PDB file of C-alpha atoms in Angstrom:
ATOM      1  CA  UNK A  27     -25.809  50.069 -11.763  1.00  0.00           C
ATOM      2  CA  UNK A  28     -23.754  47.214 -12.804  1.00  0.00           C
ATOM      3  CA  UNK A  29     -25.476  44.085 -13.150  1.00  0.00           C
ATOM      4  CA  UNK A  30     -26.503  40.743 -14.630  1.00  0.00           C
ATOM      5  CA  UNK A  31     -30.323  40.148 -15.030  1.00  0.00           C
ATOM      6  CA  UNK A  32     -31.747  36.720 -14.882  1.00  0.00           C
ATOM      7  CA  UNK A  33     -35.246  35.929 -15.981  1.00  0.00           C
ATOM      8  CA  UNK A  34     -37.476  34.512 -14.710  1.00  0.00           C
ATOM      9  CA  UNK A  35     -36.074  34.033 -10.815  1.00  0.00           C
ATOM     10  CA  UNK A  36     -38.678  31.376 -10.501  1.00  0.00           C
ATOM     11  CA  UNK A  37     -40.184  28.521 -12.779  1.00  0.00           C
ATOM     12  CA  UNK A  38     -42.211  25.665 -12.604  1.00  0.00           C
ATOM     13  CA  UNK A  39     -42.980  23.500 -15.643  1.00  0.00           C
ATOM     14  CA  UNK A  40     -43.745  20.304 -16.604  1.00  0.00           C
ATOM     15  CA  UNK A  41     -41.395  17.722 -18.411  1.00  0.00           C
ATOM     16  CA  UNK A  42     -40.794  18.277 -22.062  1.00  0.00           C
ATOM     17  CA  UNK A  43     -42.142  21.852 -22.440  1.00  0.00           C
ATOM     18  CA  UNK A  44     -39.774  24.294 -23.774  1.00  0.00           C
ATOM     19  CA  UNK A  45     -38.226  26.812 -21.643  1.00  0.00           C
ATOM     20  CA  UNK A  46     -35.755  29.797 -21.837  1.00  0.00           C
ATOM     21  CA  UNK A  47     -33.978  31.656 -19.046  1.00  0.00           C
ATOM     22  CA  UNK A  48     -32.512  35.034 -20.389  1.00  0.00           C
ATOM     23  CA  UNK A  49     -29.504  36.361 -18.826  1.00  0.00           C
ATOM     24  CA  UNK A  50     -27.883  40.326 -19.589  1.00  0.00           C
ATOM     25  CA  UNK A  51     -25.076  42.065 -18.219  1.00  0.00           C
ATOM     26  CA  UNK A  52     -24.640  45.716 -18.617  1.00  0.00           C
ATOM     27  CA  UNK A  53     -20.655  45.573 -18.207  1.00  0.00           C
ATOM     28  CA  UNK A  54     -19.494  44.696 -21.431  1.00  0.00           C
ATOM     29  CA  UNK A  55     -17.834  41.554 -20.402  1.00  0.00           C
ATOM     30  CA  UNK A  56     -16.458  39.012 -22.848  1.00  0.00           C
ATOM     31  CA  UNK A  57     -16.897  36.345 -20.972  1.00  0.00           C
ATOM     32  CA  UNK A  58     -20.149  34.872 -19.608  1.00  0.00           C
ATOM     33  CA  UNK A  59     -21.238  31.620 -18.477  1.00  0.00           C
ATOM     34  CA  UNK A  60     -24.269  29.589 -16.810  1.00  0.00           C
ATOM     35  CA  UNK A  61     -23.786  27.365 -13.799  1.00  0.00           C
ATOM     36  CA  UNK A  62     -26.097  25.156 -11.693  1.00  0.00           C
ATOM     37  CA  UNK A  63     -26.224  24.609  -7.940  1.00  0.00           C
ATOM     38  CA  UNK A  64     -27.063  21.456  -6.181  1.00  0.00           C
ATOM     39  CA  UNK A  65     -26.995  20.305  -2.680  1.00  0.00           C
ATOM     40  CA  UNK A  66     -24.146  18.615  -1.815  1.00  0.00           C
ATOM     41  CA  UNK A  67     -22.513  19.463  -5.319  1.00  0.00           C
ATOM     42  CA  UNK A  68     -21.922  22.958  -5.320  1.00  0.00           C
ATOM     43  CA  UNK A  69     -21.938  25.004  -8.384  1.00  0.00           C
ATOM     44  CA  UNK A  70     -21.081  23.101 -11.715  1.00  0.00           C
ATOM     45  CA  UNK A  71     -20.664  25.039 -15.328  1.00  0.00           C
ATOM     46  CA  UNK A  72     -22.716  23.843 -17.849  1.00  0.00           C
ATOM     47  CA  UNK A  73     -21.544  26.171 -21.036  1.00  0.00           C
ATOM     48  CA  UNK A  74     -19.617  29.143 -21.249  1.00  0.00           C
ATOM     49  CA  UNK A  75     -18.743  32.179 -23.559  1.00  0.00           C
ATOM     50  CA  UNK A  76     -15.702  34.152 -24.358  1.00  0.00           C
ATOM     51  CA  UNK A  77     -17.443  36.263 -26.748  1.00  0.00           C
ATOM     52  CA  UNK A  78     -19.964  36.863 -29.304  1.00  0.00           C
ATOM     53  CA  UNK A  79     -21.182  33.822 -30.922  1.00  0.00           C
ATOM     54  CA  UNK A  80     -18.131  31.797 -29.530  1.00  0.00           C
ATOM     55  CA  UNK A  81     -19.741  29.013 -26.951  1.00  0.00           C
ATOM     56  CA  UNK A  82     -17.973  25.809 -25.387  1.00  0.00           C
ATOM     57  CA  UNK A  83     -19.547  23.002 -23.144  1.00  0.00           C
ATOM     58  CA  UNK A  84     -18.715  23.138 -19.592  1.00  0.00           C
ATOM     59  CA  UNK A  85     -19.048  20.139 -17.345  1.00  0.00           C
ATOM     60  CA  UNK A  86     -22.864  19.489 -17.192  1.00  0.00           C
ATOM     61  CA  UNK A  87     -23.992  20.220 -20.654  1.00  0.00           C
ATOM     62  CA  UNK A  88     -26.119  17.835 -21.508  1.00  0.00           C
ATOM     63  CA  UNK A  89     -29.853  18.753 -21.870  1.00  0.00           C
ATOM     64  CA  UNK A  90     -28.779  22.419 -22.188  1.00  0.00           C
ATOM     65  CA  UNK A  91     -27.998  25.096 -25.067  1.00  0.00           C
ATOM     66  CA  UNK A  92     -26.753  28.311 -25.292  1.00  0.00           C
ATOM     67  CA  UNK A  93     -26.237  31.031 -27.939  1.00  0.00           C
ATOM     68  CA  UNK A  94     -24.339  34.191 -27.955  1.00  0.00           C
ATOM     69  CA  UNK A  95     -25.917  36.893 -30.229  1.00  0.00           C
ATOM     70  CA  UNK A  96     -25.173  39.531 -28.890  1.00  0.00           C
ATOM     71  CA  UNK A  97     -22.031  40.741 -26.373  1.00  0.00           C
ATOM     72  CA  UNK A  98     -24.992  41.511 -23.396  1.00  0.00           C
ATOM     73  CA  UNK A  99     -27.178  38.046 -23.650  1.00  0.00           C
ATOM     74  CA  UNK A 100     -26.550  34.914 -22.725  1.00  0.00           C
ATOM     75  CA  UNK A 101     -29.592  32.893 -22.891  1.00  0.00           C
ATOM     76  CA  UNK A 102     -29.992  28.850 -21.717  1.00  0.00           C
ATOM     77  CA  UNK A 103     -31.933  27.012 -23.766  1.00  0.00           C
ATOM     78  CA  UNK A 104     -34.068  23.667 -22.100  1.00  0.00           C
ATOM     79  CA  UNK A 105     -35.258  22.203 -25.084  1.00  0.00           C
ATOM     80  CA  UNK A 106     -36.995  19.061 -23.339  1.00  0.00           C
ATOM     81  CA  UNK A 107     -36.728  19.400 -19.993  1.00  0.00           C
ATOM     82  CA  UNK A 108     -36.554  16.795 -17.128  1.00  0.00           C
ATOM     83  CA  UNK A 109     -36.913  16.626 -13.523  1.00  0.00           C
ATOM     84  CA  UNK A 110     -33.440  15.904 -12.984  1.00  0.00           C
ATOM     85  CA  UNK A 111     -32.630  19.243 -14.499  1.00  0.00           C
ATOM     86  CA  UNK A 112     -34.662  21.076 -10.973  1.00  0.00           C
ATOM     87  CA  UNK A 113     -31.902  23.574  -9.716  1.00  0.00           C
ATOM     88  CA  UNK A 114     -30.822  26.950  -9.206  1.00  0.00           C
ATOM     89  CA  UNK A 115     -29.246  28.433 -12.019  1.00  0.00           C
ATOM     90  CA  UNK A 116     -26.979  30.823 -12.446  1.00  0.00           C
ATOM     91  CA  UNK A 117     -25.885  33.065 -14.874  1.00  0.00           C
ATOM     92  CA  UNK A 118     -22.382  35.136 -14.610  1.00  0.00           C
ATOM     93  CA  UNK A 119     -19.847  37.173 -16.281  1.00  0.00           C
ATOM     94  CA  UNK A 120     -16.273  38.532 -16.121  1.00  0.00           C
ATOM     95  CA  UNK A 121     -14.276  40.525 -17.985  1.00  0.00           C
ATOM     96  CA  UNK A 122     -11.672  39.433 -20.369  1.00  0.00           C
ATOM     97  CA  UNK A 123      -8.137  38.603 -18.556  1.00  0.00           C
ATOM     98  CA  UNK A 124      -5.439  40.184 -18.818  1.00  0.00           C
ATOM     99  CA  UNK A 125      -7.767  43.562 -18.659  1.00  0.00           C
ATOM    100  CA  UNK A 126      -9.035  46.128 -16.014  1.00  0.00           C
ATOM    101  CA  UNK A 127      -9.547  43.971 -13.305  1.00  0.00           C
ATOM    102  CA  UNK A 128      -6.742  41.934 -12.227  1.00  0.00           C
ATOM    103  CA  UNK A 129      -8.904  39.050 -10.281  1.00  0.00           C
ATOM    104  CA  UNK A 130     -11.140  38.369 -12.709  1.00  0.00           C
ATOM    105  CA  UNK A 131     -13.728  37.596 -10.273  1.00  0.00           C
ATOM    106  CA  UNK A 132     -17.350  36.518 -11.643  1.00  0.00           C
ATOM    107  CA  UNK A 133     -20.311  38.910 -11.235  1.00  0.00           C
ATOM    108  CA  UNK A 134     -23.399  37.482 -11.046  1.00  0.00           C
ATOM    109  CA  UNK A 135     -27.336  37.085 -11.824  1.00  0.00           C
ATOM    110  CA  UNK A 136     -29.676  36.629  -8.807  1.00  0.00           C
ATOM    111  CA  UNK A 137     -30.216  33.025  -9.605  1.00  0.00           C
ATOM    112  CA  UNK A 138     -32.960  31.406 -11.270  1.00  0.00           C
ATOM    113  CA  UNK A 139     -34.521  28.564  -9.770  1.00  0.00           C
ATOM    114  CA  UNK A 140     -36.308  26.156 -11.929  1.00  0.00           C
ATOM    115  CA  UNK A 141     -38.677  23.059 -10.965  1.00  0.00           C
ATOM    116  CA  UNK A 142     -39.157  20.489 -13.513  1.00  0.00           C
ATOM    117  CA  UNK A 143     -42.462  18.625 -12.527  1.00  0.00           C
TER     118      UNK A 143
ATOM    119  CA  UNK B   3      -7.889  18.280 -12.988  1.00  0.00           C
ATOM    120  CA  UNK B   4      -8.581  20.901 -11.428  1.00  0.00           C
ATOM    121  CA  UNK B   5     -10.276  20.340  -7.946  1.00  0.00           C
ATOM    122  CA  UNK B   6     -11.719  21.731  -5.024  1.00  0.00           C
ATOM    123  CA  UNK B   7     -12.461  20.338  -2.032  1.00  0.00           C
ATOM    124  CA  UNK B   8     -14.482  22.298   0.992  1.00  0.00           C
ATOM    125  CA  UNK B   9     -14.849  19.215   3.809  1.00  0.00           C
ATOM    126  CA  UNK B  10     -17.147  20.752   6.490  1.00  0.00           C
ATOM    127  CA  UNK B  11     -20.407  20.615   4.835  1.00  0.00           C
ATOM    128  CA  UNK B  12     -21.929  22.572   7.886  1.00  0.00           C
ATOM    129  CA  UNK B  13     -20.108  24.553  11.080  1.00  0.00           C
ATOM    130  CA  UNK B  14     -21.799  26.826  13.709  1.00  0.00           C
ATOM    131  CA  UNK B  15     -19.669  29.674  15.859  1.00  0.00           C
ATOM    132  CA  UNK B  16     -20.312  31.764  18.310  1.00  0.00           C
ATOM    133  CA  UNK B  17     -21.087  35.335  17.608  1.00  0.00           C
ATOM    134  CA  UNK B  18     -17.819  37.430  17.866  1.00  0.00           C
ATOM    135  CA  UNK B  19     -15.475  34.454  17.859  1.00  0.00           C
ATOM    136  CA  UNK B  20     -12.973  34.172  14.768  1.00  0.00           C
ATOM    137  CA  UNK B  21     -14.072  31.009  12.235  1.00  0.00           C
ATOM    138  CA  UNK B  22     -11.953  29.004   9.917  1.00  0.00           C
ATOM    139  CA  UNK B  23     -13.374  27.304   6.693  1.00  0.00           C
ATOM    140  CA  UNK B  24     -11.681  25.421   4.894  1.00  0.00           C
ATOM    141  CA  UNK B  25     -10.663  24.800   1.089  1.00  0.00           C
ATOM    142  CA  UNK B  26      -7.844  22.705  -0.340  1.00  0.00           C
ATOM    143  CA  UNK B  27      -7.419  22.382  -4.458  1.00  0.00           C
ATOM    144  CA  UNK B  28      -5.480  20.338  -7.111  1.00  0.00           C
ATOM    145  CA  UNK B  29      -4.028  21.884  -9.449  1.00  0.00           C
ATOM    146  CA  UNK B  30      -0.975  21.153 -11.730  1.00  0.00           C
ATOM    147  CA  UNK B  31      -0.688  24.837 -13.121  1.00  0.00           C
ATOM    148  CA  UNK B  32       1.723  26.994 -11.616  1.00  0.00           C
ATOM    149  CA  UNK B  33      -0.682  29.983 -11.889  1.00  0.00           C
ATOM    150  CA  UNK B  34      -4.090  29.951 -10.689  1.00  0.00           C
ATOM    151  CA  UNK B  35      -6.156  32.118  -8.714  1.00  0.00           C
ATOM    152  CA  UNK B  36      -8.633  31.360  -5.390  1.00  0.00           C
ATOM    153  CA  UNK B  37     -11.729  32.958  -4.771  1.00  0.00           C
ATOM    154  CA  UNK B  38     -14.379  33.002  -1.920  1.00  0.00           C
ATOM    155  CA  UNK B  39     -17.899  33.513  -2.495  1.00  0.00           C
ATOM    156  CA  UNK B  40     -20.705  33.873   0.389  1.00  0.00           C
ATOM    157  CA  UNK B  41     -24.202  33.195  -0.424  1.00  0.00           C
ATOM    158  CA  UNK B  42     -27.022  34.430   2.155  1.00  0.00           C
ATOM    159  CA  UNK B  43     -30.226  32.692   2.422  1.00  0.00           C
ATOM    160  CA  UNK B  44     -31.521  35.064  -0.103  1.00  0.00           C
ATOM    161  CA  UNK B  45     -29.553  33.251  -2.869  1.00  0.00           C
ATOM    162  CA  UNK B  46     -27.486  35.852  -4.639  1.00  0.00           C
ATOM    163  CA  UNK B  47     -23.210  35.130  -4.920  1.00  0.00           C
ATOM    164  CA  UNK B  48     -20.884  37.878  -3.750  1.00  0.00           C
ATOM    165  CA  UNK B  49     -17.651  37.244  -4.238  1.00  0.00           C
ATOM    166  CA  UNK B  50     -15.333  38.209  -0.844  1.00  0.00           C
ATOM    167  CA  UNK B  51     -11.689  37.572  -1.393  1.00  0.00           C
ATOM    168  CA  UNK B  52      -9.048  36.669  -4.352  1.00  0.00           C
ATOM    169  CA  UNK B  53      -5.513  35.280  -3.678  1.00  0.00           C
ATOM    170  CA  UNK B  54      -3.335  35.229  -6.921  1.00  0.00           C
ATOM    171  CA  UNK B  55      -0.683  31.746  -6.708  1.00  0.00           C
ATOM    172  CA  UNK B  56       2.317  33.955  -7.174  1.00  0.00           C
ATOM    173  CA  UNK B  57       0.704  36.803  -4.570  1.00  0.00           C
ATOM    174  CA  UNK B  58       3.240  36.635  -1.896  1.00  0.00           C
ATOM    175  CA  UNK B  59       1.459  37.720   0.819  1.00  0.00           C
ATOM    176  CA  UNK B  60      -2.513  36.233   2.270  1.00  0.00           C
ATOM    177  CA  UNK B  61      -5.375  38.563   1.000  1.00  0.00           C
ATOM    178  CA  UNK B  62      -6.839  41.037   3.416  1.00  0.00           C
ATOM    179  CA  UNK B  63     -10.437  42.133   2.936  1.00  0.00           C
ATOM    180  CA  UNK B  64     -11.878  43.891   5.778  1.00  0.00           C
ATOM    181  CA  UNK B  65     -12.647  41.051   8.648  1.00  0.00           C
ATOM    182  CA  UNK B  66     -11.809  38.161   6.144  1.00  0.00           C
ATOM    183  CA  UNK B  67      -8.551  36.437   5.679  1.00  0.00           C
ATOM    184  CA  UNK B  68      -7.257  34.475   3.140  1.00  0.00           C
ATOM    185  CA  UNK B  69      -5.159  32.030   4.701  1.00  0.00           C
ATOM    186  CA  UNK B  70      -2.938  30.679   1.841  1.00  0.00           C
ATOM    187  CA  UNK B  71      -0.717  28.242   2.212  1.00  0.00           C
ATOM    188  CA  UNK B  72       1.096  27.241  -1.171  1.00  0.00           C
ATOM    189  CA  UNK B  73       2.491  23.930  -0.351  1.00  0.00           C
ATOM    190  CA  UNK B  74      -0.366  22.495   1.068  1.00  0.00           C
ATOM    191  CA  UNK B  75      -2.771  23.833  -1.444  1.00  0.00           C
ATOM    192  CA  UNK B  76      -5.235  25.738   0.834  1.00  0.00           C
ATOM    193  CA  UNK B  77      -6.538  28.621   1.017  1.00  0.00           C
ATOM    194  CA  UNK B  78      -8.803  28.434   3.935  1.00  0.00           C
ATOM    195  CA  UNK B  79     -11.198  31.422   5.078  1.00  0.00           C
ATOM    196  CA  UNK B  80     -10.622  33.495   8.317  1.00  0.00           C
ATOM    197  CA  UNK B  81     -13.511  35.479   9.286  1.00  0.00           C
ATOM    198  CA  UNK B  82     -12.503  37.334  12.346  1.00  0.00           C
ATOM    199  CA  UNK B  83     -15.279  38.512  14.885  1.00  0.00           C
ATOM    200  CA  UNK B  84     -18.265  37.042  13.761  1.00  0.00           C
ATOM    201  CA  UNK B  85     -21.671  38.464  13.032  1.00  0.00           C
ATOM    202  CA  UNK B  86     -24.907  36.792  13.014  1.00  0.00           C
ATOM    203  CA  UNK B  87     -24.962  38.645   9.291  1.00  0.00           C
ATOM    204  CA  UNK B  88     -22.051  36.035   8.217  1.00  0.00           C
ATOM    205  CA  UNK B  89     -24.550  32.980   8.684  1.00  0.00           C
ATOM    206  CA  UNK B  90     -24.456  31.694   4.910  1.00  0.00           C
ATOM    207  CA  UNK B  91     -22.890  29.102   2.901  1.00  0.00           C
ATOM    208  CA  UNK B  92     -19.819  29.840   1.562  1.00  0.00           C
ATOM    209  CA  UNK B  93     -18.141  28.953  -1.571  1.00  0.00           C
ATOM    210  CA  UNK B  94     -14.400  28.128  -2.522  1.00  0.00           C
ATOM    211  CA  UNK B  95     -13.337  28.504  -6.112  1.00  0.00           C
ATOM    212  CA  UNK B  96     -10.358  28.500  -7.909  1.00  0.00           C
ATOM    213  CA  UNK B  97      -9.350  29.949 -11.754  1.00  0.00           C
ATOM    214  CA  UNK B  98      -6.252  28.443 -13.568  1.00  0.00           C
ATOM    215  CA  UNK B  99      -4.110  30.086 -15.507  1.00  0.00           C
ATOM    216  CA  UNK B 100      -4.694  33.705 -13.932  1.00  0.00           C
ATOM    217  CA  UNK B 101      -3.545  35.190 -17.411  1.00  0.00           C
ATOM    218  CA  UNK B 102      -6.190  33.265 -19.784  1.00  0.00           C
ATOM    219  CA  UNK B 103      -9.488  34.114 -20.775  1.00  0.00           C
ATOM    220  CA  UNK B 104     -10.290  30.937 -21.448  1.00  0.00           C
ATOM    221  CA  UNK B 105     -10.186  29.484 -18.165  1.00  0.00           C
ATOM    222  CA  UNK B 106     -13.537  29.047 -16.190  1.00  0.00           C
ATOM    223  CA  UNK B 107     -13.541  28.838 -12.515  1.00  0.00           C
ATOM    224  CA  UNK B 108     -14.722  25.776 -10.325  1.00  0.00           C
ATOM    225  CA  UNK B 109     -16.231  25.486  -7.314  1.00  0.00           C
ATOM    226  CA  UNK B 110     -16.041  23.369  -3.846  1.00  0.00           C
ATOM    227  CA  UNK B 111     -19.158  22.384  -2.676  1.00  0.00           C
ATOM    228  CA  UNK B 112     -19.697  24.593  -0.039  1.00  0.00           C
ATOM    229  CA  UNK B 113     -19.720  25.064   3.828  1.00  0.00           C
ATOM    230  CA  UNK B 114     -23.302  26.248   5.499  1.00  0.00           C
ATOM    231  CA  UNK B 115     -21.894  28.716   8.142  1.00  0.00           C
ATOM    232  CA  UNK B 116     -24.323  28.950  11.323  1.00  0.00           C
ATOM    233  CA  UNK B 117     -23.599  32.088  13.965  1.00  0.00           C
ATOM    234  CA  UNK B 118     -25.126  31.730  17.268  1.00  0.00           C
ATOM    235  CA  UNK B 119     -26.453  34.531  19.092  1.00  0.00           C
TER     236      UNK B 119
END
């Protein structure tokens, strides 16, 4: 089945302790990227990929990291985190454009939803 | 910049009757491309309709609409005969420059869909 695997779906930590969400897709996509939701703010990119180990900020960044090993993981990287970094994250792909799919629509993860105590 | 703005925060229909959410964007590309997204209470994103700026007629998927109108810059959401299923928020997003790989997509901040019984 085609998919994009987030892990864990739930977290709760404490500020400052080190914490990695992993993210995999299975559909060889190029692209991937990580997004948070917020009420009121909808969903906001925070870094992207277009391939492997080719990363750009998106428009939340700070506080976050990425890497891009590998063509199926995407992790996000919270260093130090902070309470103002509670959310629901999410992790998608798509394939490159022009290719196969003409919309170019993002697939993706279940959502991970973090809580920064 | 790219923008997109979704101005009922929250709406609630009658089951069976035909809704209308709405989505206007700013854009100064000639070719973009506009997405809707529903997400259930269960949290995951599935993406519902695409409308490419040089498509010349409104996507069709099923009981949603895409009602796109080019010099207004919407592309409001028609979902005919309701279901109590369709209670979610929903999310408008928009791509520029259809033909890049670079381009990440943004999102509106949402409108929380309510059906009544």
């Amino acid at each position: 089945e085609a998919q994009v695997t987030q892990n864990p779906r739930y977290l709760i930590t404490v500020t400052g302790k080190k914490l990695t969400v992993t993210c995999s897709q299975n559909m060889n996509h190029e692209y991937m990227s990580w997004y948070r939701q917020d009420p009121g703010l909808g969903l906001r990119q925070i870094y992207y990929s277009m391939n492997v180990e080719v990363t750009d900020k998106g428009d939340v960044p700070e506080g976050y990291k990425v890497s891009r090993k590998e063509k199926r993981n995407f992790p996000l990287i919270l260093e130090s985190p902070s309470p103002n970094q509670t959310s629901l994250y999410f992790c998608a792909s798509r394939p490159r454009i022009p290719g196969d799919r003409v919309t170019g629509e993002l697939f993706f993860g279940e959502g991970s939803r973090l809580t920064v105590l | 910049a790219q923008k997109i703005t979704q101005t009922q925060p929250g709406m609630f229909v009658q089951e069976k009757e035909a809704v209308t959410l709405d989505c206007t964007y700013d854009t100064s590309d000639q070719s973009y491309g506009l997405f809707w997204y529903k997400q259930p209470s269960s949290g995951e994103m599935i993406f519902l309709i695409y409308q490419g700026s040089y498509d010349e007629q409104n996507a069709t998927e099923g009981r949603y609409s895409l009602n796109f109108q080019k010099a207004r810059k919407s592309a409001n959401l028609v979902i005919s005969a309701s279901q109590l299923g369709d209670s979610a928020m929903y999310f408008c997003a928009m791509r520029e420059g259809v033909d890049s790989s670079a381009s990440k997509i943004i999102f509106g901040s949402g409108t929380r869909l309510s059906i009544r019984p």
